């Protein structure tokens, strides 16, 4: 992999350890933060009516791992716990992953409106829904 830094060697060991050798590199701390953002999994969510923003650092792009748009029981619901539905209903949009891939894959950042009209027919009208996306940032070529 090429990085925007001079004389930098990154070695991944089988024991999941990371060894970094940096000679004549005065931005080691910046690079370590950058590398951490590239290696970690990111998760973002937004409730109906909100915008979901995904963002990767410079020299990297979004790689969508999974997406779920469906009924919410805890994160976005404004109803009192006593009035919430107790029986789970299968309210998961089958187009969730493809929609997020179409809008965000291989971009540095993207923004999606979370709304049932974006993700196809509303399988459970009147219920609170949310979008949950898991992604990584991969180095740009």
JSON list of N, CA and C in Angstrom, two decimals, residues 1-10 20-36 38 57-60 139:
[
{"chain": "A", "resi": 1, "resn": "UNK", "atom": "N", "xyz": [0.84, -1.19, 0.00]},
{"chain": "A", "resi": 1, "resn": "UNK", "atom": "CA", "xyz": [0.00, 0.00, 0.00]},
{"chain": "A", "resi": 1, "resn": "UNK", "atom": "C", "xyz": [0.87, 1.24, 0.00]},
{"chain": "A", "resi": 2, "resn": "UNK", "atom": "N", "xyz": [0.43, 2.25, -0.73]},
{"chain": "A", "resi": 2, "resn": "UNK", "atom": "CA", "xyz": [1.15, 3.51, -0.73]},
{"chain": "A", "resi": 2, "resn": "UNK", "atom": "C", "xyz": [0.48, 4.46, 0.23]},
{"chain": "A", "resi": 3, "resn": "UNK", "atom": "N", "xyz": [1.25, 5.16, 1.01]},
{"chain": "A", "resi": 3, "resn": "UNK", "atom": "CA", "xyz": [0.73, 6.13, 1.96]},
{"chain": "A", "resi": 3, "resn": "UNK", "atom": "C", "xyz": [1.33, 7.49, 1.64]},
{"chain": "A", "resi": 4, "resn": "UNK", "atom": "N", "xyz": [0.65, 8.55, 2.02]},
{"chain": "A", "resi": 4, "resn": "UNK", "atom": "CA", "xyz": [1.14, 9.89, 1.71]},
{"chain": "A", "resi": 4, "resn": "UNK", "atom": "C", "xyz": [2.27, 10.32, 2.64]},
{"chain": "A", "resi": 5, "resn": "UNK", "atom": "N", "xyz": [3.15, 9.43, 2.98]},
{"chain": "A", "resi": 5, "resn": "UNK", "atom": "CA", "xyz": [4.25, 9.73, 3.88]},
{"chain": "A", "resi": 5, "resn": "UNK", "atom": "C", "xyz": [5.52, 9.13, 3.31]},
{"chain": "A", "resi": 6, "resn": "UNK", "atom": "N", "xyz": [6.65, 9.73, 3.63]},
{"chain": "A", "resi": 6, "resn": "UNK", "atom": "CA", "xyz": [7.91, 9.26, 3.10]},
{"chain": "A", "resi": 6, "resn": "UNK", "atom": "C", "xyz": [8.52, 8.21, 4.01]},
{"chain": "A", "resi": 7, "resn": "UNK", "atom": "N", "xyz": [9.18, 7.24, 3.42]},
{"chain": "A", "resi": 7, "resn": "UNK", "atom": "CA", "xyz": [9.97, 6.25, 4.14]},
{"chain": "A", "resi": 7, "resn": "UNK", "atom": "C", "xyz": [9.19, 5.62, 5.30]},
{"chain": "A", "resi": 8, "resn": "UNK", "atom": "N", "xyz": [8.07, 5.06, 4.98]},
{"chain": "A", "resi": 8, "resn": "UNK", "atom": "CA", "xyz": [7.22, 4.47, 6.00]},
{"chain": "A", "resi": 8, "resn": "UNK", "atom": "C", "xyz": [7.00, 3.01, 5.69]},
{"chain": "A", "resi": 9, "resn": "UNK", "atom": "N", "xyz": [7.22, 2.17, 6.66]},
{"chain": "A", "resi": 9, "resn": "UNK", "atom": "CA", "xyz": [7.03, 0.75, 6.48]},
{"chain": "A", "resi": 9, "resn": "UNK", "atom": "C", "xyz": [5.99, 0.27, 7.48]},
{"chain": "A", "resi": 10, "resn": "UNK", "atom": "N", "xyz": [4.97, -0.42, 6.97]},
{"chain": "A", "resi": 10, "resn": "UNK", "atom": "CA", "xyz": [3.94, -0.98, 7.84]},
{"chain": "A", "resi": 10, "resn": "UNK", "atom": "C", "xyz": [3.96, -2.49, 7.66]},
{"chain": "A", "resi": 20, "resn": "UNK", "atom": "N", "xyz": [5.23, -0.50, 13.11]},
{"chain": "A", "resi": 20, "resn": "UNK", "atom": "CA", "xyz": [5.43, 0.64, 12.21]},
{"chain": "A", "resi": 20, "resn": "UNK", "atom": "C", "xyz": [6.85, 1.13, 12.37]},
{"chain": "A", "resi": 21, "resn": "UNK", "atom": "N", "xyz": [7.53, 1.25, 11.26]},
{"chain": "A", "resi": 21, "resn": "UNK", "atom": "CA", "xyz": [8.88, 1.79, 11.25]},
{"chain": "A", "resi": 21, "resn": "UNK", "atom": "C", "xyz": [8.83, 3.08, 10.45]},
{"chain": "A", "resi": 22, "resn": "UNK", "atom": "N", "xyz": [9.23, 4.16, 11.05]},
{"chain": "A", "resi": 22, "resn": "UNK", "atom": "CA", "xyz": [9.12, 5.45, 10.38]},
{"chain": "A", "resi": 22, "resn": "UNK", "atom": "C", "xyz": [10.44, 6.20, 10.54]},
{"chain": "A", "resi": 23, "resn": "UNK", "atom": "N", "xyz": [11.16, 6.36, 9.44]},
{"chain": "A", "resi": 23, "resn": "UNK", "atom": "CA", "xyz": [12.39, 7.12, 9.47]},
{"chain": "A", "resi": 23, "resn": "UNK", "atom": "C", "xyz": [12.16, 8.44, 8.75]},
{"chain": "A", "resi": 24, "resn": "UNK", "atom": "N", "xyz": [12.70, 9.48, 9.28]},
{"chain": "A", "resi": 24, "resn": "UNK", "atom": "CA", "xyz": [12.54, 10.83, 8.72]},
{"chain": "A", "resi": 24, "resn": "UNK", "atom": "C", "xyz": [11.07, 11.19, 8.56]},
{"chain": "A", "resi": 25, "resn": "UNK", "atom": "N", "xyz": [10.26, 10.79, 9.51]},
{"chain": "A", "resi": 25, "resn": "UNK", "atom": "CA", "xyz": [8.82, 11.04, 9.43]},
{"chain": "A", "resi": 25, "resn": "UNK", "atom": "C", "xyz": [8.41, 11.86, 10.64]},
{"chain": "A", "resi": 26, "resn": "UNK", "atom": "N", "xyz": [8.13, 13.13, 10.44]},
{"chain": "A", "resi": 26, "resn": "UNK", "atom": "CA", "xyz": [7.79, 13.98, 11.57]},
{"chain": "A", "resi": 26, "resn": "UNK", "atom": "C", "xyz": [6.29, 14.02, 11.84]},
{"chain": "A", "resi": 27, "resn": "UNK", "atom": "N", "xyz": [5.52, 13.21, 11.11]},
{"chain": "A", "resi": 27, "resn": "UNK", "atom": "CA", "xyz": [4.08, 13.19, 11.32]},
{"chain": "A", "resi": 27, "resn": "UNK", "atom": "C", "xyz": [3.61, 11.80, 11.78]},
{"chain": "A", "resi": 28, "resn": "UNK", "atom": "N", "xyz": [4.41, 11.16, 12.59]},
{"chain": "A", "resi": 28, "resn": "UNK", "atom": "CA", "xyz": [4.08, 9.81, 13.04]},
{"chain": "A", "resi": 28, "resn": "UNK", "atom": "C", "xyz": [2.75, 9.78, 13.78]},
{"chain": "A", "resi": 29, "resn": "UNK", "atom": "N", "xyz": [2.55, 10.74, 14.66]},
{"chain": "A", "resi": 29, "resn": "UNK", "atom": "CA", "xyz": [1.30, 10.77, 15.43]},
{"chain": "A", "resi": 29, "resn": "UNK", "atom": "C", "xyz": [0.09, 10.91, 14.51]},
{"chain": "A", "resi": 30, "resn": "UNK", "atom": "N", "xyz": [0.19, 11.80, 13.52]},
{"chain": "A", "resi": 30, "resn": "UNK", "atom": "CA", "xyz": [-0.90, 11.97, 12.55]},
{"chain": "A", "resi": 30, "resn": "UNK", "atom": "C", "xyz": [-1.14, 10.66, 11.80]},
{"chain": "A", "resi": 31, "resn": "UNK", "atom": "N", "xyz": [-0.06, 10.02, 11.38]},
{"chain": "A", "resi": 31, "resn": "UNK", "atom": "CA", "xyz": [-0.19, 8.78, 10.64]},
{"chain": "A", "resi": 31, "resn": "UNK", "atom": "C", "xyz": [-0.85, 7.69, 11.47]},
{"chain": "A", "resi": 32, "resn": "UNK", "atom": "N", "xyz": [-0.48, 7.58, 12.74]},
{"chain": "A", "resi": 32, "resn": "UNK", "atom": "CA", "xyz": [-1.08, 6.55, 13.60]},
{"chain": "A", "resi": 32, "resn": "UNK", "atom": "C", "xyz": [-2.59, 6.77, 13.74]},
{"chain": "A", "resi": 33, "resn": "UNK", "atom": "N", "xyz": [-3.01, 8.02, 13.85]},
{"chain": "A", "resi": 33, "resn": "UNK", "atom": "CA", "xyz": [-4.44, 8.32, 13.90]},
{"chain": "A", "resi": 33, "resn": "UNK", "atom": "C", "xyz": [-5.12, 7.95, 12.59]},
{"chain": "A", "resi": 34, "resn": "UNK", "atom": "N", "xyz": [-4.47, 8.26, 11.49]},
{"chain": "A", "resi": 34, "resn": "UNK", "atom": "CA", "xyz": [-4.98, 7.93, 10.15]},
{"chain": "A", "resi": 34, "resn": "UNK", "atom": "C", "xyz": [-5.10, 6.42, 9.99]},
{"chain": "A", "resi": 35, "resn": "UNK", "atom": "N", "xyz": [-4.06, 5.71, 10.38]},
{"chain": "A", "resi": 35, "resn": "UNK", "atom": "CA", "xyz": [-4.04, 4.26, 10.25]},
{"chain": "A", "resi": 35, "resn": "UNK", "atom": "C", "xyz": [-5.12, 3.62, 11.13]},
{"chain": "A", "resi": 36, "resn": "UNK", "atom": "N", "xyz": [-5.31, 4.16, 12.31]},
{"chain": "A", "resi": 36, "resn": "UNK", "atom": "CA", "xyz": [-6.35, 3.65, 13.21]},
{"chain": "A", "resi": 36, "resn": "UNK", "atom": "C", "xyz": [-7.72, 3.79, 12.56]},
{"chain": "A", "resi": 38, "resn": "UNK", "atom": "N", "xyz": [-8.37, 3.80, 9.43]},
{"chain": "A", "resi": 38, "resn": "UNK", "atom": "CA", "xyz": [-8.46, 2.86, 8.31]},
{"chain": "A", "resi": 38, "resn": "UNK", "atom": "C", "xyz": [-8.72, 1.43, 8.79]},
{"chain": "A", "resi": 57, "resn": "UNK", "atom": "N", "xyz": [-11.21, 9.47, 6.23]},
{"chain": "A", "resi": 57, "resn": "UNK", "atom": "CA", "xyz": [-10.14, 10.47, 6.13]},
{"chain": "A", "resi": 57, "resn": "UNK", "atom": "C", "xyz": [-9.58, 10.56, 4.71]},
{"chain": "A", "resi": 58, "resn": "UNK", "atom": "N", "xyz": [-8.74, 11.59, 4.49]},
{"chain": "A", "resi": 58, "resn": "UNK", "atom": "CA", "xyz": [-8.10, 11.77, 3.18]},
{"chain": "A", "resi": 58, "resn": "UNK", "atom": "C", "xyz": [-7.42, 10.50, 2.72]},
{"chain": "A", "resi": 59, "resn": "UNK", "atom": "N", "xyz": [-7.37, 10.32, 1.44]},
{"chain": "A", "resi": 59, "resn": "UNK", "atom": "CA", "xyz": [-6.70, 9.19, 0.80]},
{"chain": "A", "resi": 59, "resn": "UNK", "atom": "C", "xyz": [-7.37, 7.85, 1.13]},
{"chain": "A", "resi": 60, "resn": "UNK", "atom": "N", "xyz": [-8.66, 7.89, 1.46]},
{"chain": "A", "resi": 60, "resn": "UNK", "atom": "CA", "xyz": [-9.39, 6.65, 1.72]},
{"chain": "A", "resi": 60, "resn": "UNK", "atom": "C", "xyz": [-10.84, 6.81, 1.27]},
{"chain": "A", "resi": 139, "resn": "UNK", "atom": "N", "xyz": [-7.85, 2.37, 1.86]},
{"chain": "A", "resi": 139, "resn": "UNK", "atom": "CA", "xyz": [-6.93, 3.30, 1.20]},
{"chain": "A", "resi": 139, "resn": "UNK", "atom": "C", "xyz": [-7.29, 3.49, -0.26]}
]
